[in-house]
Each structure stands twice: as structure tokens, then as C-alpha cells.
CSV table of C-alpha atoms and ligand atoms in Angstrom, one decimal:
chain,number,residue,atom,x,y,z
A,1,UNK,CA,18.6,0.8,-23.7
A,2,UNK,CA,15.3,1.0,-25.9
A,3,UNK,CA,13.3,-1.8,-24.1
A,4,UNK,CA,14.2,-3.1,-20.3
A,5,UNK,CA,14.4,-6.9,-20.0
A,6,UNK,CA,12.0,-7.3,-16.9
A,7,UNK,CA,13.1,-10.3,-14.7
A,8,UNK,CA,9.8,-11.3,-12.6
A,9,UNK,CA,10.4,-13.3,-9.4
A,10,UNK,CA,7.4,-15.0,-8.3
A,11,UNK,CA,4.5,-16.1,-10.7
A,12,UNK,CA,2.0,-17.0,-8.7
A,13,UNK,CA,-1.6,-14.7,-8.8
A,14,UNK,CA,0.6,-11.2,-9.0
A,15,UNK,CA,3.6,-12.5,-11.2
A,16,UNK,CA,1.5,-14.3,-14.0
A,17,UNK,CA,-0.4,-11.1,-14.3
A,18,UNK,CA,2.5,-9.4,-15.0
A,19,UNK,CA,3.5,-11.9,-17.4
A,20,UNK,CA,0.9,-11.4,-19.0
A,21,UNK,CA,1.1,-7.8,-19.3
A,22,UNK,CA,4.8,-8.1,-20.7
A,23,UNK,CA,4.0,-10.8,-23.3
A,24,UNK,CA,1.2,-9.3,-24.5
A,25,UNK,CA,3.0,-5.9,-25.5
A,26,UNK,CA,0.6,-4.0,-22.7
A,27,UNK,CA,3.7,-2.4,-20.8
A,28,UNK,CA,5.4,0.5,-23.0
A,29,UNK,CA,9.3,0.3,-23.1
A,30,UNK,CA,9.4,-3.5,-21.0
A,31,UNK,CA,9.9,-6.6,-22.3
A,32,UNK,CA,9.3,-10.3,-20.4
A,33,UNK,CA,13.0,-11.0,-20.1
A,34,UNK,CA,13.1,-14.1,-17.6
A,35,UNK,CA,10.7,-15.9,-15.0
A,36,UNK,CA,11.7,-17.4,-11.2
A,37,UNK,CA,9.9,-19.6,-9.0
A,38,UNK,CA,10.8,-22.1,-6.6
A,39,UNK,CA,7.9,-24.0,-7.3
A,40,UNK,CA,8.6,-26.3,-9.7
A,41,UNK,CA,4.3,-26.5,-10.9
A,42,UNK,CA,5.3,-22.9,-11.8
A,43,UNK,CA,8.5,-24.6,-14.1
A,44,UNK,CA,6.2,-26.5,-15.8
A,45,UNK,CA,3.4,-23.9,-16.5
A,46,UNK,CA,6.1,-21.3,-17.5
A,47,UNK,CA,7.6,-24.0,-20.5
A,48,UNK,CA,3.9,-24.2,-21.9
A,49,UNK,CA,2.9,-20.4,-21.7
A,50,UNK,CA,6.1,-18.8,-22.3
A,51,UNK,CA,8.5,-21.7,-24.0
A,52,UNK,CA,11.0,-19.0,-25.4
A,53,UNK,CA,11.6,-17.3,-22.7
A,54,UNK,CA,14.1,-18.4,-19.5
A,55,UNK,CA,12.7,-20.0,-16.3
A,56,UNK,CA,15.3,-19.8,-12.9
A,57,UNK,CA,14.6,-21.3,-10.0
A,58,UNK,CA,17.2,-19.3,-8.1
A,59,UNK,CA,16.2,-16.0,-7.9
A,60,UNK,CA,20.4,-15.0,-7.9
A,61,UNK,CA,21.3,-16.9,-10.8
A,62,UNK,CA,18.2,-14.7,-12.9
A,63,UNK,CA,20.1,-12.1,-11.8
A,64,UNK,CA,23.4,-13.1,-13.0
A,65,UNK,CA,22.7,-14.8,-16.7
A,66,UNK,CA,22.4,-11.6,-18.4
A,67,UNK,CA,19.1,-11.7,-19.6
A,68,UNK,CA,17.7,-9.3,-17.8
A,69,UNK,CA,17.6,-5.7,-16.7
A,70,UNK,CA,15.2,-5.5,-13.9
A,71,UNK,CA,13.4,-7.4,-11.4
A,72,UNK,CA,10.0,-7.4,-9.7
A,73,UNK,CA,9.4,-9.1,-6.6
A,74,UNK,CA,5.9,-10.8,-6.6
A,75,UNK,CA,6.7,-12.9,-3.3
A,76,UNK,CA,5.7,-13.3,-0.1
A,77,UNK,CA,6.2,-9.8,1.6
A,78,UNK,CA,9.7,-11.1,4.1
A,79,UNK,CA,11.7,-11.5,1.0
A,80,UNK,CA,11.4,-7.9,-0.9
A,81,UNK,CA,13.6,-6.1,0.8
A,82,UNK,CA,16.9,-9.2,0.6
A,83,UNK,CA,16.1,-9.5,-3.6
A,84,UNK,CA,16.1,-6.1,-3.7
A,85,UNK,CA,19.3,-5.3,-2.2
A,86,UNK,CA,20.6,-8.5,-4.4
A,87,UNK,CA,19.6,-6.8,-7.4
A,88,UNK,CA,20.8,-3.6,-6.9
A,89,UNK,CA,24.1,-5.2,-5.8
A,90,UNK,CA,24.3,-6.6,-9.6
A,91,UNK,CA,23.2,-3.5,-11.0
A,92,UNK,CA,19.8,-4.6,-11.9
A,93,UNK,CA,17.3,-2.0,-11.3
A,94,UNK,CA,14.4,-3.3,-9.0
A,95,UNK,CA,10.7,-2.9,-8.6
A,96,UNK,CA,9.6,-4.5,-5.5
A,97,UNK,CA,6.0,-5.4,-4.9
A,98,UNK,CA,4.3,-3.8,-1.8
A,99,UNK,CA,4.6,-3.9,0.8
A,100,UNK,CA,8.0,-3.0,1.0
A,101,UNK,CA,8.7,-5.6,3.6
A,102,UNK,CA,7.0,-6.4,6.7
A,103,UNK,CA,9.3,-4.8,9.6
A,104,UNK,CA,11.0,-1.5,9.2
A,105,UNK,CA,14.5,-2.5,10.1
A,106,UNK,CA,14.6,-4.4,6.9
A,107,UNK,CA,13.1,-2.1,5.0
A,108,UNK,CA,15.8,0.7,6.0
A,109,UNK,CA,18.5,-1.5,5.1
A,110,UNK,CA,17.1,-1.4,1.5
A,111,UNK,CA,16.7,2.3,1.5
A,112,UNK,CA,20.1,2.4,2.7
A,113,UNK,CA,21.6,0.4,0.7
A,114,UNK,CA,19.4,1.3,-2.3
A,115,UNK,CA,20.4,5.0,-1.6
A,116,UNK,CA,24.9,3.7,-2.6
A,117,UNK,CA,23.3,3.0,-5.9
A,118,UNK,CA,21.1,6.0,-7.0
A,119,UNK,CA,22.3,5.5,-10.6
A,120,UNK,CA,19.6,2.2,-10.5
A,121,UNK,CA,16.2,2.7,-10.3
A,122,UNK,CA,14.5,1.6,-6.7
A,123,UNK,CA,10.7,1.6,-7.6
A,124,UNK,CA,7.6,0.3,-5.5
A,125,UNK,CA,4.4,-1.3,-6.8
A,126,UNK,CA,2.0,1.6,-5.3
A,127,UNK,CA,-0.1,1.1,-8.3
A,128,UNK,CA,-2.9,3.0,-6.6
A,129,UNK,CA,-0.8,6.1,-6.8
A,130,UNK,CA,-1.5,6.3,-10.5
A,131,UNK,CA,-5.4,6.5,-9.8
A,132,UNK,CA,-5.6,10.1,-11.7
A,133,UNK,CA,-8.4,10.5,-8.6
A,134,UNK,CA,-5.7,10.0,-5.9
A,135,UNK,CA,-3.0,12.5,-8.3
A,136,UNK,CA,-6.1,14.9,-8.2
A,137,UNK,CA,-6.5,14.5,-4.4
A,138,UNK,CA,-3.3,15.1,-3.7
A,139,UNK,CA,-2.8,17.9,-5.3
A,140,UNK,CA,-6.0,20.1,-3.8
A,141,UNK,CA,-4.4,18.9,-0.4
A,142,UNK,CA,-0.5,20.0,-1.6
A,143,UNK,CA,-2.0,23.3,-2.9
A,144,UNK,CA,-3.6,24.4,0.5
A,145,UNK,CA,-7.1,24.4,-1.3
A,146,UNK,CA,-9.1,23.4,2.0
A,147,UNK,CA,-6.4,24.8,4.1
A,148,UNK,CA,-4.7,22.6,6.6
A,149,UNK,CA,-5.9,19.1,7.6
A,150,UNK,CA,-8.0,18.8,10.9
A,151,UNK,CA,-9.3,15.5,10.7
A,152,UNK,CA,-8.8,12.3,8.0
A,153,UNK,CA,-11.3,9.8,8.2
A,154,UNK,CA,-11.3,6.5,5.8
A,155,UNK,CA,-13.5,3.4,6.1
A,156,UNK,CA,-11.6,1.0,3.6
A,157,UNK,CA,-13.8,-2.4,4.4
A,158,UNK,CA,-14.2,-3.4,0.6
A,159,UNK,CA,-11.4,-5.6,1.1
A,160,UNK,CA,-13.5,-9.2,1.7
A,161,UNK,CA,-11.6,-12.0,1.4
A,162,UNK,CA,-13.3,-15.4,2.1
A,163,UNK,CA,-11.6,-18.6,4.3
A,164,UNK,CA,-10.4,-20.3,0.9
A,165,UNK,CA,-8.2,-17.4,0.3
A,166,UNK,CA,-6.5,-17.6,2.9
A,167,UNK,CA,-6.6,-21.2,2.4
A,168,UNK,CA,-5.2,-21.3,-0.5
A,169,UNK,CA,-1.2,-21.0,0.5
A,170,UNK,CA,0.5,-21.9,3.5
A,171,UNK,CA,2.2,-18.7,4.1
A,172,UNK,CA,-0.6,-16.3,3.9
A,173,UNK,CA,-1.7,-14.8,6.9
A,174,UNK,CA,0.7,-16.5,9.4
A,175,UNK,CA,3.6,-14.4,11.3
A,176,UNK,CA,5.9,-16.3,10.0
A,177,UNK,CA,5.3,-16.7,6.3
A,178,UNK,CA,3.3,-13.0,5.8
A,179,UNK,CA,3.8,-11.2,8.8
A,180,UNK,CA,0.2,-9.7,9.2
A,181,UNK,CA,-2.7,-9.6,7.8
A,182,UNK,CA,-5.2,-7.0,6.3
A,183,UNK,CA,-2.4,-4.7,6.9
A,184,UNK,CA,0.6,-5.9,5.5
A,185,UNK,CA,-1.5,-7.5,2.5
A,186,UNK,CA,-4.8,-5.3,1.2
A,187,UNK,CA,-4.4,-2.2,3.2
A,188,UNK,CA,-0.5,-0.8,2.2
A,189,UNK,CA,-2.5,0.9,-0.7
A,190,UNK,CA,-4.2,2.8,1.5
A,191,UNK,CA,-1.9,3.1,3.9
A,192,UNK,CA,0.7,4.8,1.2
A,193,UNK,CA,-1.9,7.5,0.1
A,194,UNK,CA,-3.2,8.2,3.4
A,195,UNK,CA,0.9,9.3,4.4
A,196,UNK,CA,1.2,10.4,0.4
A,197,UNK,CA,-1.5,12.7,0.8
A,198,UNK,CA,-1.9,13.8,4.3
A,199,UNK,CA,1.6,13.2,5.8
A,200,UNK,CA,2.6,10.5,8.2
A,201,UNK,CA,1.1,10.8,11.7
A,202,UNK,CA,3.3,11.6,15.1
A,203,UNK,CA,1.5,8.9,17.6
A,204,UNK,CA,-1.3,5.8,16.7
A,205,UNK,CA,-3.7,3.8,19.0
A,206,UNK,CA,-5.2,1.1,17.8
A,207,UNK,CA,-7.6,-1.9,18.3
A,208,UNK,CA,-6.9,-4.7,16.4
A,209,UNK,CA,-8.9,-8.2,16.0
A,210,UNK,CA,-6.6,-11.4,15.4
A,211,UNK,CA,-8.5,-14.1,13.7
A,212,UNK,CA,-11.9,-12.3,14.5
A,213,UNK,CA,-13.9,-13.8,11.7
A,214,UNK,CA,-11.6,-15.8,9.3
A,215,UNK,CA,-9.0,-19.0,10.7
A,216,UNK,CA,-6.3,-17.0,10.7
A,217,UNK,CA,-3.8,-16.3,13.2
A,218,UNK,CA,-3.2,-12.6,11.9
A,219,UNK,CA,-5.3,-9.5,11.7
A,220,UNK,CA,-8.8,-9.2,10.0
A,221,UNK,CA,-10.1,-6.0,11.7
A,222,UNK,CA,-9.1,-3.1,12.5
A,223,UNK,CA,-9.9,0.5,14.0
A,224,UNK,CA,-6.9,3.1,14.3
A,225,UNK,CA,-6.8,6.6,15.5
A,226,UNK,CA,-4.3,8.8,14.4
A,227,UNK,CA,-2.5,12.1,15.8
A,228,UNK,CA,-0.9,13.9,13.5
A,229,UNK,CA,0.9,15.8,16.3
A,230,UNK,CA,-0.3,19.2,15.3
A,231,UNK,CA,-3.9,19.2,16.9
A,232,UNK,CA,-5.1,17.1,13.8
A,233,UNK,CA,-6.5,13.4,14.7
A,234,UNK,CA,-7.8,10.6,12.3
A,235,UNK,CA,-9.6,7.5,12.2
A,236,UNK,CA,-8.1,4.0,10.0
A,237,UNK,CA,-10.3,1.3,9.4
A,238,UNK,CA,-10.1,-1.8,7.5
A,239,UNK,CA,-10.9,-5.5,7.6
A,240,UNK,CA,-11.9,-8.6,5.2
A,241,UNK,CA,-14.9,-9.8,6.5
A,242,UNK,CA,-17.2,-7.1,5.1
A,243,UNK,CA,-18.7,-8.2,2.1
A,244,UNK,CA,-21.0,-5.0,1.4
A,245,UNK,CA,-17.4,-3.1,1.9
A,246,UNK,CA,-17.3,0.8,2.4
A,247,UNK,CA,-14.9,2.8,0.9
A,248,UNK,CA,-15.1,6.1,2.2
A,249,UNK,CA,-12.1,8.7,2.7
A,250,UNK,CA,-13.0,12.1,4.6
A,251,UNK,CA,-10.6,15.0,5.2
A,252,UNK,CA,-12.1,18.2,6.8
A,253,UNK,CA,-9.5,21.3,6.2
A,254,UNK,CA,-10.0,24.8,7.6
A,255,UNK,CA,-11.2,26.0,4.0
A,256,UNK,CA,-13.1,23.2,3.4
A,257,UNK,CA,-13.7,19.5,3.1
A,258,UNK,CA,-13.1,16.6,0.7
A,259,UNK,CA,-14.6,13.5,0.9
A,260,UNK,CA,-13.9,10.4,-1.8
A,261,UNK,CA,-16.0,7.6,-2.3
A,262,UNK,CA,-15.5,4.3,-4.0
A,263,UNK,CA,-12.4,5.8,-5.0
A,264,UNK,CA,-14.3,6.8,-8.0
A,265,UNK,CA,-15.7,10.3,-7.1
A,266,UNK,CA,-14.2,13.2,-5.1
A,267,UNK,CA,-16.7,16.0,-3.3
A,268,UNK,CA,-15.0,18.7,-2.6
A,269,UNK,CA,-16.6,21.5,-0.5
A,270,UNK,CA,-14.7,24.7,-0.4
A,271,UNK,CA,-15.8,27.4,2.3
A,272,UNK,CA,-15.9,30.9,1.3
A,273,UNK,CA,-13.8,31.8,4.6
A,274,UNK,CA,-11.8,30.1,6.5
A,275,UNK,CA,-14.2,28.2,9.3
A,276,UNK,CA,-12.6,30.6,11.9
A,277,UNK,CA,-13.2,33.7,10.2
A,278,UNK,CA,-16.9,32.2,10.4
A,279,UNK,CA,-17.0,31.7,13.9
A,280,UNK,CA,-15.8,35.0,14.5
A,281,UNK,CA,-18.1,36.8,12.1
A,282,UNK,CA,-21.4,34.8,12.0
A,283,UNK,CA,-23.8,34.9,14.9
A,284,UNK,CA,-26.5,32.1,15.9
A,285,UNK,CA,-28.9,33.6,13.8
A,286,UNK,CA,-26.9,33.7,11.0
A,287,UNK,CA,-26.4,29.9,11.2
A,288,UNK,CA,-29.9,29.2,11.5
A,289,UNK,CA,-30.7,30.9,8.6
A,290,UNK,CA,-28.1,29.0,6.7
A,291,UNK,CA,-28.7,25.4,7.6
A,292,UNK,CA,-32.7,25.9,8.4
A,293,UNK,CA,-33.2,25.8,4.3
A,294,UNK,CA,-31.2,29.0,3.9
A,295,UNK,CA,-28.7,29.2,1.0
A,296,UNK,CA,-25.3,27.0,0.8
A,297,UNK,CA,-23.8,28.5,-1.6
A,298,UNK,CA,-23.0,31.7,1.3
A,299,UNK,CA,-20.9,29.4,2.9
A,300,UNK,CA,-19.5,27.3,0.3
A,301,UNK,CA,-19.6,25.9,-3.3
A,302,UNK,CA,-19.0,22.4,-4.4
A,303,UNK,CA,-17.6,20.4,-7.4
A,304,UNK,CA,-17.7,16.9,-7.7
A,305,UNK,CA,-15.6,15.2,-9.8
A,306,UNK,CA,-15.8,11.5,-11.4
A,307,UNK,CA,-13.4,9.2,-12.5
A,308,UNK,CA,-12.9,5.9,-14.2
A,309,UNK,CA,-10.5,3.0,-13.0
A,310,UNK,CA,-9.3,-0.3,-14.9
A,311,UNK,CA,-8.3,-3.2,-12.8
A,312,UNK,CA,-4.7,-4.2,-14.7
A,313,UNK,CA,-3.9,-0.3,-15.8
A,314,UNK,CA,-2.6,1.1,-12.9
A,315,UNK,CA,-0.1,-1.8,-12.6
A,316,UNK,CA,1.4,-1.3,-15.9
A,317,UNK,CA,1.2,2.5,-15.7
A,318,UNK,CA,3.5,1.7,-13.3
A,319,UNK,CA,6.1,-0.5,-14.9
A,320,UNK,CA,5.3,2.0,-17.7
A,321,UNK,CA,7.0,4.9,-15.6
A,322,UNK,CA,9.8,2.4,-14.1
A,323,UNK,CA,10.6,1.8,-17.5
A,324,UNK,CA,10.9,5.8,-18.6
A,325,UNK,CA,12.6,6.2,-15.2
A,326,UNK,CA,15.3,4.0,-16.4
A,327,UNK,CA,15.4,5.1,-20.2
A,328,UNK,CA,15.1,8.6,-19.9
A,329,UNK,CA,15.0,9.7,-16.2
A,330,UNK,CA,11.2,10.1,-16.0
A,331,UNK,CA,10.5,10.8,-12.1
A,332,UNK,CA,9.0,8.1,-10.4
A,333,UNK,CA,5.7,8.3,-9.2
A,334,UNK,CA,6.4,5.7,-6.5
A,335,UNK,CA,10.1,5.5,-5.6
A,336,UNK,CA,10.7,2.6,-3.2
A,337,UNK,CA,12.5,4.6,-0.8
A,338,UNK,CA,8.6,5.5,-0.3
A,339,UNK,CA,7.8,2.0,1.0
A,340,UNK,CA,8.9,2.7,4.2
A,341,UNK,CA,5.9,4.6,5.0
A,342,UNK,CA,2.9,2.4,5.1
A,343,UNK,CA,5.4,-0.4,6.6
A,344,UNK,CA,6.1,1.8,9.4
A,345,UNK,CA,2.4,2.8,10.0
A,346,UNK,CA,1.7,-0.9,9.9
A,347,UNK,CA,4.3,-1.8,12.4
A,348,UNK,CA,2.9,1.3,14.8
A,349,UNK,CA,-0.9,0.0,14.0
A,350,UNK,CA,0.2,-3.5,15.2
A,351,UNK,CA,2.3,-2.6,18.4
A,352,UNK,CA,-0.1,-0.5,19.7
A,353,UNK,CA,-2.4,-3.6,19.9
A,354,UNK,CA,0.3,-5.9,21.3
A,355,UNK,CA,1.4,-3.3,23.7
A,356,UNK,CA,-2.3,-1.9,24.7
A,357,UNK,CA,-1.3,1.7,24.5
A,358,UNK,CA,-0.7,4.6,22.0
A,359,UNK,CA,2.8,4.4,20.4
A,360,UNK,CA,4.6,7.1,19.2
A,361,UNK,CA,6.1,7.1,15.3
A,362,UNK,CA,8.8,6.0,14.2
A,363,UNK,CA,8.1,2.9,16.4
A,364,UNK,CA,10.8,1.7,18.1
A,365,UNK,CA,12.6,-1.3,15.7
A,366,UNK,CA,13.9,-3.4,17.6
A,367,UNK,CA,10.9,-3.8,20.1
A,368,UNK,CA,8.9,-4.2,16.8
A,369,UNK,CA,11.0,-6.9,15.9
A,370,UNK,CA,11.2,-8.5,19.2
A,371,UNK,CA,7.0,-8.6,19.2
A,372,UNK,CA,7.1,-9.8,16.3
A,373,UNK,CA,9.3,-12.9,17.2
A,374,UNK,CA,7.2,-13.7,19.8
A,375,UNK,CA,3.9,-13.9,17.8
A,376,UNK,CA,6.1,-16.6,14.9
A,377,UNK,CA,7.4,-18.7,18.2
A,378,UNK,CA,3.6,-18.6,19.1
A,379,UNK,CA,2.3,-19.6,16.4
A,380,UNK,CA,5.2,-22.3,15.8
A,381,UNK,CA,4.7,-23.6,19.3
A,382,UNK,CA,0.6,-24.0,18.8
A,383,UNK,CA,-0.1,-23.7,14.9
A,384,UNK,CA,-3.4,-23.1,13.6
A,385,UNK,CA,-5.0,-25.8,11.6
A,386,UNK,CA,-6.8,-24.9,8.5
B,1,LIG,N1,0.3,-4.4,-6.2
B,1,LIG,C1,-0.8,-5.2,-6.1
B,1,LIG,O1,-1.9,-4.8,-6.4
B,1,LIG,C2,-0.6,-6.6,-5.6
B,1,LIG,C3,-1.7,-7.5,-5.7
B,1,LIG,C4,-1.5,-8.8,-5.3
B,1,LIG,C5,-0.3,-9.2,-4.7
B,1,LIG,N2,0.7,-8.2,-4.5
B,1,LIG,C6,2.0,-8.6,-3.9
B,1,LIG,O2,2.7,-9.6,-4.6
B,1,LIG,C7,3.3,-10.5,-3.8
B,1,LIG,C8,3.0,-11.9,-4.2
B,1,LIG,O3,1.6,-12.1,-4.0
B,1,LIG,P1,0.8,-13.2,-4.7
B,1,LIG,O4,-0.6,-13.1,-4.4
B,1,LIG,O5,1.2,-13.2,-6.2
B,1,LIG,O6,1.4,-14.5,-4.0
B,1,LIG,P2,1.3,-16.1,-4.5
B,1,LIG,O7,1.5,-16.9,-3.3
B,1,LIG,O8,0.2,-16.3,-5.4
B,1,LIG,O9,2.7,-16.1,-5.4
B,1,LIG,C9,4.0,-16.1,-4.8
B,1,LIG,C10,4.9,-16.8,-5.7
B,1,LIG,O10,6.2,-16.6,-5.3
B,1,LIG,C11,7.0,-17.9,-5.4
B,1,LIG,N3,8.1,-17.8,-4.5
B,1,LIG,C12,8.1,-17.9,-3.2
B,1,LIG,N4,9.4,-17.8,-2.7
B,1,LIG,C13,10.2,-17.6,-3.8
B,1,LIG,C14,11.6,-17.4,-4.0
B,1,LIG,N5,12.5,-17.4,-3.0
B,1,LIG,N6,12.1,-17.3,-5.3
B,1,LIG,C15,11.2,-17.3,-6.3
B,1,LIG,N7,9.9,-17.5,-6.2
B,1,LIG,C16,9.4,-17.6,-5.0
B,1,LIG,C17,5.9,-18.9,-5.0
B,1,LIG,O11,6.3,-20.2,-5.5
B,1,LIG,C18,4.7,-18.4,-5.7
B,1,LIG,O12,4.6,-18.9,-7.0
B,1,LIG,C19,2.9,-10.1,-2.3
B,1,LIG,O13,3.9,-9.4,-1.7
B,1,LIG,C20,1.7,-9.3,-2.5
B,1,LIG,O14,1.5,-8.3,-1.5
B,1,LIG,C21,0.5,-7.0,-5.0
């Protein structure tokens, strides 16, 4: 295969980029190869903008007419994980959108099932995770620069999203149609490269504000602290009803301290000791000295490093290394078995708030699910009206 025939299934905000991308010749080694929606607006649009090439309105029978060689799902979050497993049932390799899907328990039946088929390729849409700032990030963590992690801290408020967006399609930010909120829908990016980067924590407690400044019946704010089971805690915080957003990720090693902000520059502070080889050398004097307009450089030097990000890029660098992965066996930088993750921190983010206490990870499925049933017959039973 020289080019994969990429099959998109949705073309609503996500999907017509995408379309874009393809038709324009942006994506290296993909070609548009078909288009699905069920909305039949989207039929229409799709003949003017893209006459030549197939519309489906049944996601299956893309799948089946031979014209193309991958899919990506750019639907609502429930339905990832059943069109990938269709796909990868046909053979077609498949790129699902994050988040991987919105409880767990689906998402392992993917993994599992995408793990019979490891001749495919299973990729996720963690475009963030080709941010060369994140890649640089991760590897001063995986290379023990500032020693082990003590504390992660990240503000992530730049999300804003006013009423009309939520407005703007019934299944956003209902149970039943989205499954969550800020979590499931902005906040998987950070979600992924917080567990990417600093490893999944053991136990979360969280406080969570449903419909706190936005009509919705699902989550707009949110505070999270995180134990990492080894002595090391964090803090999570996001919402969309900060316009002046703060994007600020902290994490404090033994040898030093990183901290990222705008996800555009990275600080990092390395000690010239370890911290505890300070505390058990240094006395009180030594310390005043130091921070009373003494010299920083004794305890530790700094580099600060910039980078640049294009809104658009990191999507197609993406399909870029799907389509390698495929042609050539190129490693994935986001395999979808990945997904699982940031749906798993969601789900522990959002119990802990139902349940009022700290929960322990992996969160137990089924009570997940159970929860979650109950907030969709809640919500059917007295729906909000927009
Ligand atoms: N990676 C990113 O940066 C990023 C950004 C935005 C959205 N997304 C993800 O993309 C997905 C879609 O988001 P969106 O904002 O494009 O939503 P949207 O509502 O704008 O579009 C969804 C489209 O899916 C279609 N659809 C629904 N059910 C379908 C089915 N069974 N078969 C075929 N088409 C179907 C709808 O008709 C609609 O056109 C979400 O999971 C979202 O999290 C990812």
C-alpha cells in the first residue's frame, strides 16, 4: 500500500477538518477515501465539497464497499469504542478520536479485542502528544533528570466554552449523549500526558461542580487530588467557564523542578544535589545566605526552553504516523490501547464526586457503570431545557 484510503465517520466540527486535511494533500501517505454521517445536511454538504468522493450513511456499509483502508471516528464519545471493534473485525485499521470511550468497560473490550488483531493498526487521536514540548517533557521526566516525582500540579482552565456551545447539539454535555463534561470532552488531552508523563495515580479525590456556571447537566469544574501511591500527591484542575484561562503544569522532582506554561515554554530548574543531600548538608545559615540575595546558581541552574505550536499540525502529524505505522511499521506515538488511561482517570475523577470519598484506581467497572446509569435515568426522568 503506498497511500491509505482514510474512511472518516462523522463530519461534523472534527470530521470536516479532517476532510479537509485529506483533500487538500496536508496528510503524508493518506488519502480522503469515503465520508459517513447520519445526518443527512452532512449528505448534502459532502456532494458539493467533495462530489468525487463516496458518502455512507451507515457507518458498516463504509466499511464493507472497499473503498477504504482506515477509519476515524469523529463522533460522539459512546460510539468509538463499537466502530472500532467493527473495523478491526473487517480488517480496517482504525483511528479513533479521543476519548477512547466514556466508561472503561467498553473501552477494554476494544483493547481486548483490538489486541486478536495486532497485524491492524489501533491508533488514538492524542494529537497533543506530538507537541515536541510535551516529547521534550517527557523525556527529562523518563530520563530521571529531576529525579523522581513528588508532586504534579496543572491548572488547565483555558478551556472556555460559552452556553451556545453547548447549545449547539443535543448530545453534548448530557449523560446520555456525551457522558461528561470538561472531562470526557476538553480535558482527555491533558489527562493522557499527565498518565504519559508522570504515570497513572493509585487513589483520586475529587470535587466536582455539575452545571456550576453553564446549563448543563454535566461537569464544568473541577478540582482533583492525586496519590500516586508512593508518597507523591498531585493536584488536577480544569473547567470552561474561565475565560482568562491558566495553563500551568508543575512537577517538583528530588533533583529539581519543571514547570510548563502555556504549553509553549518549559522551565526547568535542576538542583546541584539531590534536595536531601541539601537538607542534610546545609545549615540555616547557609539558606539564608542563599535566598536572602545570595547566589542561585549554588543550588541550581536553569534552562528555559520555547516552543511553537500550529493549531491543525498536531492532528495530521498524527494521521501522518498512523499512516507510516501502517506502511512501514513506524511506532505509534499514540496507540489506542493508550486510551484507556485518561478514560479510567475520568471515570475515578467522576465517582469520587458521586460517591463523596477517595476511590482507589482502577475504579471498580461495574459500579462506574451502575452510577452512570443512574445519572442518564436522571436526566431522562427531569431533562434540562436549553
Ligand atoms: N482531537 C481533537 O482535538 C478533537 C477536537 C474536537 C473533537 N474531537 C472529538 O471528535 C468527536 C466528534 O466531535 P465533534 O465536535 O466533531 O462533534 P460534532 O457533533 O460536531 O460532529 C459529530 C458528527 O457525527 C455524526 N454522527 C453521529 N452519529 C453517527 C453515526 N452513528 N454514524 C455516522 N455519523 C454519526 C453527526 O451527525 C455529526 O455530524 C468527539 O469524540 C470529540 O471528542 C477531538
Amino acid at each position: 500500500m503506498t497511500k491509505v484510503r482514510m474512511g472518516i465517520i462523522g463530519v461534523g466540527a472534527q470530521g470536516s477538518a479532517y476532510a479537509g486535511f485529506l483533500s487538500e494533500g496536508k496528510v503524508e501517505n493518506m488519502v480522503l477515501g469515503a465520508i459517513c454521517d447520519i445526518d443527512p445536511a452532512k449528505k448534502q454538504w459532502a456532494a458539493e465539497k467533495y462530489p468525487d468522493v463516496s458518502f455512507y450513511d451507515n457507518y458498516i456499509a463504509m466499511m464493507e464497499s472497499g473503498d477504504v483502508d482506515a477509519i476515524v471516528t469523529c463522533v460522539p464519545h459512546y460510539l468509538h469504542p463499537e466502530m472500532g471493534i467493527e473495523a478491526l473485525k473487517r480488517n480496517i485499521h482504525a483511528l479513533v478520536e479521543k476519548p477512547a470511550g466514556v466508561y472503561t468497560k467498553q473501552v477494554r473490550e476494544l483493547n481486548d479485542f483490538a489486541a486478536t488483531k495486532p497485524e491492524l493498526a489501533f491508533g488514538i487521536m492524542f494529537n497533543q502528544r506530538t507537541n515536541p514540548l510535551y516529547q521534550k517533557l517527557k523525556e527529562i521526566i523518563d530520563n530521571g533528570e529531576i529525579g523522581g516525582i513528588r508532586r504534579t500540579n496543572w491548572m488547565i482552565t483555558t478551556w472556555w466554552r460559552p452556553q451556545g456551545y453547548y447549545d449547539q447539539s443535543a448530545w453534548r454535555a448530557t449523560w446520555e449523549g456525551e457522558g461528561g463534561g470538561v472531562l470526557v470532552n476538553q480535558a482527555p488531552h491533558q489527562l493522557d500526558l499527565l498518565q504519559w508523563i508522570c504515570g497513572m495515580p493509585k487513589k483520586v479525590y475529587s470535587n466536582v461542580k455539575y452545571g456550576y456556571q453553564r446549563n448543563i447537566a454535566v461537569e464544568d469544574e473541577v478540582t482533583v487530588m492525586l496519590d500516586y501511591g508512593n508518597g507523591a500527591t498531585g493536584v488536577f484542575v480544569t473547567c470552561t467557564h474561565d475565560v482568562i484561562g491558566t495553563d500551568r503544569f508543575e512537577i517538583l522532582g528530588d533533583k529539581g523542578k519543571i514547570v510548563v506554561d502555556d504549553s509553549k515554554k518549559i522551565t526547568v530548574k535542576r538542583l546541584i544535589k539531590p534536595e536531601r543531600d541539601m537538607s542534610d548538608t546545609m545549615s540555616m545559615a547557609d539558606v539564608m545566605k542563599i535566598f536572602m540575595g545570595g547566589n542561585s546558581s549554588e543550588i541550581f541552574n536553569e534552562e528555559v526552553i520555547e516552543f511553537e505550536s500550529v493549531w491543525g499540525a498536531q492532528h495530521i502529524a498524527v494521521m501522518e504516523n498512523f499512516a507510516a505505522h501502517i506502511i512501514d511499521g513506524t511506532p505509534l506515538l499514540a496507540p489506542g490501547s493508550d486510551g484507556i488511561h485518561g478514560v479510567a482517570l475520568a471515570n475515578a475523577i467522576h465517582l469520587s464526586s458521586w460517591l463523596g470519598k477517595e476511590v482507589e484506581l482502577p475504579v471498580d467497572e461495574d459500579l462506574y457503570l451502575e452510577e452512570l446509569k443512574k445519572k442518564i435515568e436522571e436526566e431522562q426522568k427531569q431533562p434540562l431545557t436549553k
